[in-house]
XYZ file of C-alpha atoms in Angstrom:
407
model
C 6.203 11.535 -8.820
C 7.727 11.741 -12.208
C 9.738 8.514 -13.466
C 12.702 8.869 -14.483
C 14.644 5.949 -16.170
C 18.290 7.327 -15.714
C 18.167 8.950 -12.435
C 15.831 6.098 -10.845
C 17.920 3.639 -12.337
C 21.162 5.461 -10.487
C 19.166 5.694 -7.420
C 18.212 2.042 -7.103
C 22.174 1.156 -7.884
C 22.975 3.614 -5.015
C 20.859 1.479 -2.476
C 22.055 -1.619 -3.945
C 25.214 -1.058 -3.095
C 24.716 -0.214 0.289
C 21.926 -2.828 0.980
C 20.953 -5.324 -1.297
C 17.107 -6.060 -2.260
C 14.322 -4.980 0.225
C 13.638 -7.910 3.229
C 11.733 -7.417 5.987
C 14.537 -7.013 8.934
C 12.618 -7.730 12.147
C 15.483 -6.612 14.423
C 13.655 -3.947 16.581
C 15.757 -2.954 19.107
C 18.728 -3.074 17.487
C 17.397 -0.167 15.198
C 15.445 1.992 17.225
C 18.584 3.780 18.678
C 18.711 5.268 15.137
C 15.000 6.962 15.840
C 14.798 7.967 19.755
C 15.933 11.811 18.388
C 13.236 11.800 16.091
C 10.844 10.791 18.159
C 11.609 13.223 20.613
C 11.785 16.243 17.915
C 8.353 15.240 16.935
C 6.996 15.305 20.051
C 8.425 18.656 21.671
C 6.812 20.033 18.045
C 2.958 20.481 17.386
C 2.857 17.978 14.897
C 1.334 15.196 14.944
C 2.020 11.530 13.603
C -1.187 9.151 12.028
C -0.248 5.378 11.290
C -2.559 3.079 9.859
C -1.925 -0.646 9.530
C -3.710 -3.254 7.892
C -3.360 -5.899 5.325
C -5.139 -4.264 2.507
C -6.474 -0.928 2.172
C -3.738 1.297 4.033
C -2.142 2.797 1.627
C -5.079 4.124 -0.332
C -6.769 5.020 3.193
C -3.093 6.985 3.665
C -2.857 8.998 0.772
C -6.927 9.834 1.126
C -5.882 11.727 4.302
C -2.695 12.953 2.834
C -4.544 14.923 0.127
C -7.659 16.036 2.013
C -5.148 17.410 4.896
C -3.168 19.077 2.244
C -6.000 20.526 0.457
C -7.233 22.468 3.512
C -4.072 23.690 3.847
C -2.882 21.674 6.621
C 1.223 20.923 6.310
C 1.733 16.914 5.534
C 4.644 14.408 5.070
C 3.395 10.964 3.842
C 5.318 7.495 4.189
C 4.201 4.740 2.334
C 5.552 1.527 0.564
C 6.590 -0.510 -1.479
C 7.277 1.807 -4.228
C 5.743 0.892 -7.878
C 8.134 2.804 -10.527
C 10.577 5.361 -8.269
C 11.855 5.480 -4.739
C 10.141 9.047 -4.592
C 6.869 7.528 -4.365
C 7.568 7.100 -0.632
C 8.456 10.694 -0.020
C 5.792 12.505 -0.372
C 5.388 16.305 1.113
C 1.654 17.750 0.730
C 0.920 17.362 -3.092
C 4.663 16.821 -4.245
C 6.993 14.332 -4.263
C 10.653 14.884 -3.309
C 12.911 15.409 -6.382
C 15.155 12.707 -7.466
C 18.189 15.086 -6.707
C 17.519 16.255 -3.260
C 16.738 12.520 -2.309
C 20.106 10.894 -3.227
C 21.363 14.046 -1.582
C 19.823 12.690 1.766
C 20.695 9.056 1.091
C 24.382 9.829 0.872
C 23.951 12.159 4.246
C 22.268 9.835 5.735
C 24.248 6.974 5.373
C 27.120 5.554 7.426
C 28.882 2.005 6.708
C 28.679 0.402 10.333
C 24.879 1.171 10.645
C 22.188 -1.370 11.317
C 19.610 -0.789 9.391
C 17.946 -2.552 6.598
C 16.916 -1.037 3.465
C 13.944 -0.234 4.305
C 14.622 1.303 7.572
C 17.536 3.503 5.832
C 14.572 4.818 3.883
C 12.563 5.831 6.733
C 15.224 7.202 8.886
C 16.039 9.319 5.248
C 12.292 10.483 5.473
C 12.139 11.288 9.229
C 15.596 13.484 8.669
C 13.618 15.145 6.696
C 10.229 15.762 7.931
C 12.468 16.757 11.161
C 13.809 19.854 9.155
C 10.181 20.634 8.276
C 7.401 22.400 9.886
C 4.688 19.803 9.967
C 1.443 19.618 11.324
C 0.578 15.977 10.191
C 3.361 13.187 9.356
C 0.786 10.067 7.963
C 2.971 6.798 8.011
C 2.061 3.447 6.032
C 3.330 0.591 7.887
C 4.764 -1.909 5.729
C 4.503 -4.848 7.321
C 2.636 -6.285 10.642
C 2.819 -2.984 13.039
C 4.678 -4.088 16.318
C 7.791 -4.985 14.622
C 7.435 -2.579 11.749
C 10.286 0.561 12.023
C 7.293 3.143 11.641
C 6.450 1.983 15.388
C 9.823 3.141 16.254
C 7.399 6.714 16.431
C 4.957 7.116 18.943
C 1.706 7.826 17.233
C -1.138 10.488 18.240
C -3.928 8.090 15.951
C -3.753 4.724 14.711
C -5.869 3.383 12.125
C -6.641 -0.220 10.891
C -7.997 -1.348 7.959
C -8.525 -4.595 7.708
C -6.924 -8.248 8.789
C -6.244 -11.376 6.608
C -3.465 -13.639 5.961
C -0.157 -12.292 4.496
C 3.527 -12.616 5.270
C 2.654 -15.255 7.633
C 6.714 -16.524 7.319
C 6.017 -13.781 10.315
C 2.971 -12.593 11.397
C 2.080 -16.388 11.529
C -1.708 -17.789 10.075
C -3.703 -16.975 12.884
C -5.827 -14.231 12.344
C -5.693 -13.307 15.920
C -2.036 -13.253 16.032
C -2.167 -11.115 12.740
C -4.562 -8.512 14.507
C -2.349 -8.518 17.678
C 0.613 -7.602 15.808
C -1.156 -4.984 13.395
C -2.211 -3.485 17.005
C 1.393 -2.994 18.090
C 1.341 0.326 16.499
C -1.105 1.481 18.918
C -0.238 3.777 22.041
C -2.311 3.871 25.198
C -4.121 7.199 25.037
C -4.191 7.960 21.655
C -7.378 7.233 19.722
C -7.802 3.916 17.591
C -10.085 4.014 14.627
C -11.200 0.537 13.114
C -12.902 -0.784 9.871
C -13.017 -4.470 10.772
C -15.289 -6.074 9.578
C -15.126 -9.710 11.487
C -17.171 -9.428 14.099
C -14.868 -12.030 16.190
C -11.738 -9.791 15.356
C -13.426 -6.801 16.453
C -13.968 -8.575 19.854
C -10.368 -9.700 20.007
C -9.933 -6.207 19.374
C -11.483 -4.886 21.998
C -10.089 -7.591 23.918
C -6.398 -6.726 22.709
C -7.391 -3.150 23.438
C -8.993 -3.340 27.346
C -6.702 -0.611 28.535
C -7.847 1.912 25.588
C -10.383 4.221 26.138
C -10.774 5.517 22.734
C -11.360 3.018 20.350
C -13.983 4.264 17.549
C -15.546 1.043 15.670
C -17.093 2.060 12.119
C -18.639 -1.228 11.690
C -20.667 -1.309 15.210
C -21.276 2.158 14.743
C -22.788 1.800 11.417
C -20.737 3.998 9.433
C -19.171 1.099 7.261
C -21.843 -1.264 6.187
C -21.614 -4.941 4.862
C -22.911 -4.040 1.388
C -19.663 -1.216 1.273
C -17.105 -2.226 -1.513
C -13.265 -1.826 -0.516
C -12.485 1.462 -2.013
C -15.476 2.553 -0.298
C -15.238 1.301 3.165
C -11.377 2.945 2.931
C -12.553 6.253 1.893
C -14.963 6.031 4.769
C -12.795 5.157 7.120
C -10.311 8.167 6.243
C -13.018 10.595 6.333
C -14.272 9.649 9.285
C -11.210 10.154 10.417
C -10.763 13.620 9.346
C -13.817 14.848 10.284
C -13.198 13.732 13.786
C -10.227 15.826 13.529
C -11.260 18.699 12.082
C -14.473 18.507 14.487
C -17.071 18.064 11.769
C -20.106 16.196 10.959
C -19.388 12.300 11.492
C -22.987 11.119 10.102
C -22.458 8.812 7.250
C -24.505 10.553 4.758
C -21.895 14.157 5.255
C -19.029 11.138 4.514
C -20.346 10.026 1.412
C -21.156 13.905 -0.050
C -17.250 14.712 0.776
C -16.025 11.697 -0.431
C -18.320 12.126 -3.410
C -17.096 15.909 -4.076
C -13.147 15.540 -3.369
C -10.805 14.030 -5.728
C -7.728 12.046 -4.276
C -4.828 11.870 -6.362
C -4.436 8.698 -8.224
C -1.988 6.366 -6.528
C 0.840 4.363 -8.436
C -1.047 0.567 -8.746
C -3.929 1.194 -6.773
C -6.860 1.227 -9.072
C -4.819 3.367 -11.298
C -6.203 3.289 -14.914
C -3.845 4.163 -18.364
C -5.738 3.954 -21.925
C -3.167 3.277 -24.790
C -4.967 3.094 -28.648
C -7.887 2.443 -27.236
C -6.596 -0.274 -24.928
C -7.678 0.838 -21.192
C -5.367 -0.770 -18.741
C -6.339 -0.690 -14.894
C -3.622 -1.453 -12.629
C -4.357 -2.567 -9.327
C -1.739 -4.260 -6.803
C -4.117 -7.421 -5.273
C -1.407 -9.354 -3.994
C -2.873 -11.878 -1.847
C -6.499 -13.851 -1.302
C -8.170 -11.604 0.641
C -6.792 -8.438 -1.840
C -7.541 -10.418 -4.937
C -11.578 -11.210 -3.454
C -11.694 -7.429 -2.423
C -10.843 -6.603 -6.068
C -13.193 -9.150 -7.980
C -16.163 -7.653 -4.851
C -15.373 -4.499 -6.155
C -15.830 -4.794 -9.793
C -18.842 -6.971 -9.449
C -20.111 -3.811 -7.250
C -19.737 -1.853 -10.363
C -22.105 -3.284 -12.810
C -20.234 -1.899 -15.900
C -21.034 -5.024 -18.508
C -17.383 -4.901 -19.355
C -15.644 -7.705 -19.333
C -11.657 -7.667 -18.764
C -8.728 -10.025 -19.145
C -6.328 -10.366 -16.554
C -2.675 -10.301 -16.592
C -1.055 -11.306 -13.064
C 2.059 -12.791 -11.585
C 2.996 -13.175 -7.561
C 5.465 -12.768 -5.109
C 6.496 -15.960 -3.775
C 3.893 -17.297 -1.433
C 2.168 -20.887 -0.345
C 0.809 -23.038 -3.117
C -2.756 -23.128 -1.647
C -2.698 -19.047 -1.766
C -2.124 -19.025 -5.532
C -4.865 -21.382 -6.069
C -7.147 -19.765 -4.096
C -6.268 -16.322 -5.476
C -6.689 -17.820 -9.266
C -10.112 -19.693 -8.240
C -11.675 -16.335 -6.862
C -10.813 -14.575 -10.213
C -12.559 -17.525 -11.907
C -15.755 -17.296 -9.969
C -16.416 -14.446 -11.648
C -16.414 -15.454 -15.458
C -18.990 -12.240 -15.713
C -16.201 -9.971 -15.514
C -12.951 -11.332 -16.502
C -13.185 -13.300 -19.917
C -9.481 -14.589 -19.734
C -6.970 -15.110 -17.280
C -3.321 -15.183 -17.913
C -0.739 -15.570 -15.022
C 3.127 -15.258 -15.540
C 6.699 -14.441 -13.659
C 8.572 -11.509 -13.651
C 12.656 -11.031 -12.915
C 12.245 -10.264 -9.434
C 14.045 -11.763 -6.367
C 10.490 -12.061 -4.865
C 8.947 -13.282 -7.420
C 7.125 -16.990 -7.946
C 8.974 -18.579 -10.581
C 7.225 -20.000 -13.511
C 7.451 -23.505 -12.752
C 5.961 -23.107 -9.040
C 2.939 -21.770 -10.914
C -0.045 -24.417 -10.222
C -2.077 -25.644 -13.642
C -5.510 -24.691 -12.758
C -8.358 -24.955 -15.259
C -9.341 -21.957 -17.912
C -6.177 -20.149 -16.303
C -3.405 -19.822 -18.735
C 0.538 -19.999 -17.895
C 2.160 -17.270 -20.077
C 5.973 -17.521 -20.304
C 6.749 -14.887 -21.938
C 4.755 -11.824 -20.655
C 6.402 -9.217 -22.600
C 5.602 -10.834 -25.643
C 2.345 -11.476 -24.883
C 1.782 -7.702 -23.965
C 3.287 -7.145 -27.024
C 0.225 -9.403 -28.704
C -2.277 -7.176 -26.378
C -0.983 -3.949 -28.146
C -1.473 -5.390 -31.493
C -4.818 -6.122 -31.147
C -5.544 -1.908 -30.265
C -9.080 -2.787 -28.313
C -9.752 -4.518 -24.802
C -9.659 -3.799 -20.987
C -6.824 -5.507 -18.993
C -6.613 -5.405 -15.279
C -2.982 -5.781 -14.438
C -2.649 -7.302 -10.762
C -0.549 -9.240 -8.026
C 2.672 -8.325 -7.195
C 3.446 -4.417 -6.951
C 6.721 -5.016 -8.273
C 4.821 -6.695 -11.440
C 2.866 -3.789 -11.874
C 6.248 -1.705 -12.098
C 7.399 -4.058 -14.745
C 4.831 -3.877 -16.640
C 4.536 0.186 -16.554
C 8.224 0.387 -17.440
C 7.893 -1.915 -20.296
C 5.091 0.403 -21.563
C 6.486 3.195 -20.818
C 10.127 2.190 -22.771
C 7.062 1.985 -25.575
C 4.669 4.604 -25.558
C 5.793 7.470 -23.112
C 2.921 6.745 -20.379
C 4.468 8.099 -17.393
């Protein structure tokens, strides 16, 4: 993916004006008309389709198995979202992205004025047109939100995966973490393998539960692949290989994991645990954008043992007050590794405005993040993480970027 101010800029004005901002558009089957072909076209081919669902971890579990399939030489179309910088980031073919050009070539052949779809299903009936035209053996879909009601389940798929299950979007995958798992399980079909990296112990007996029909569910945790002590990145990297190996027929053992995860090198992925150093300033961006992904990320530092101690710069989506003040207490329970915390707003239809911004102690309300960025710069030493909201991150890497020429 290679930003691009004036063509992304044109891009995002071209889906504006057919669509609007990005909402979840839970209108099933008024949409999947638009995908029966494809589905059919995939199946009569010998390629095969891998979704993985999850609140955290999927999209970094994705592009693992993107780039390992692609590196053996296997033939790979990856879905994934949101998008940090560019719209490109969700079209991904093996190791490239698809060029700005040939992508508002498909949106305009793509789409027609009466059609039903939302934004975000647009884009994925844009990507299945393509992968369609494509001799694939693998097409690896993210799901963005849930899994039953998500369009990627408009495609039957040959694997499922699931990461993990916590609260999120609960306007409507509700607060039960039950009812979150059963919907995150919609993407499964009956006779294609399920592979899990729950770590609940009472979810992964709902899940077998859920999943009584399914001969072929593979549980890392019971099976001792993942372990407790595992941090996040890890446990997702396990979870991918695993998968691959089952595929490719190789060695499942948990000690042949951790030597291939240990000698191949995934591509870094736009706000997942993606680092930038700018005069001597090392930024690490990482898209923790509710509790559970903000705990995950403080685990996974603490894991690390570095010594270094980072500031944080975050701001939200809109969400419930008692999430913000949980996410903001679980950053300062660990006053070993971030030495100040600064939380902000952004000018994003999603995003929590300033004044719904609890007053919690040693957290401070910046107003003006650009200016205080600006004050970061100044000072030419420091680590930063730079977390929340994905479409914060963006911000903030297009602000730099309009600076220093980072991208």
């Amino acid at each position: 993916m290679s930003y691009d101010k004036l063509k992304d800029d044109s891009i995002d004005e071209l889906l504006q004006g057919f669509f609007g901002a990005e909402f979840f558009n839970p209108k099933h089957a008024e949409v999947s008309q638009y995908f029966v072909d494809f589905n059919k076209i995939i199946k009569a081919s010998k390629c095969k389709i891998i979704t993985i669902a999850g609140t955290n971890g999927k999209g970094q579990t994705a592009h693992y198995i993107n780039d390992y399939l692609t590196s053996i030489g296997k033939s790979c179309a990856l879905w994934t979202s949101p998008h940090v910088l560019s719209v490109t980031e969700r079209f991904k073919f093996g190791s490239e992205y698809l060029s700005h050009l040939e992508l508002e070539e498909t949106f305009k052949k793509c789409y027609v004025e009466d059609q039903k779809m939302s934004y975000y299903e647009f884009l994925l009936f844009s990507f299945c047109s393509l992968c369609v035209e494509r001799n694939l053996d693998y097409i690896i879909l993210e799901v963005g939100l849930g899994g039953r009601l998500d369009a990627v389940n408009f495609l039957d798929a040959d694997y499922t995966l699931l990461t993990s299950i916590s609260k999120d979007h609960e306007e409507f995958l509700g607060s039960s973490l039950s009812g979150i798992l059963k919907e995150k399980l919609g993407i499964c079909r009956e006779n294609s393998p399920h592979f899990s990296s729950l770590e609940q112990a009472y979810l992964r007996s709902k899940q077998v539960s859920y999943l009584s029909r399914k001969k072929n569910l593979i549980d890392l945790f019971k099976s001792g692949t993942i372990r407790e002590e595992d941090n996040y990145f890890l446990r997702n990297k396990l979870l991918a290989s695993y998968f691959i190996n089952t595929l490719l027929g190789r060695d499942l053992s948990r000690e042949s994991l951790l030597l291939q995860i240990n000698e191949f090198v995934c591509s870094v992925t736009k706000g997942r645990q993606e680092e930038v150093t700018i005069e001597n300033i090392k930024f690490i961006f990482i898209g923790a954008h509710n509790v559970d992904g903000i705990r995950k990320m403080r685990d996974y530092f603490l894991s690390q043992r570095s010594g270094n101690r980072s500031s944080i710069l975050c701001a939200f989506s809109k969400r419930k007050n008692e999430d913000i003040m949980a996410s903001l207490e679980i950053i300062k329970s660990a006053p070993c590794l971030f030495e100040s915390i600064n939380v902000t707003s952004f000018e994003h239809l999603k995003a929590l405005p300033l004044e719904s911004i609890p007053n919690v102690e040693e957290v401070t309300i910046t107003e003006d993040w650009k200016s205080y960025l600006d004050s970061i710069l100044n000072c030419k030493k420091g680590q930063w993480i730079v977390t929340g909201s994905y479409y914060f991150i963006g911000e903030v890497q297009k602000y730099l970027n309009s600076r220093y020429s980072i991208l």
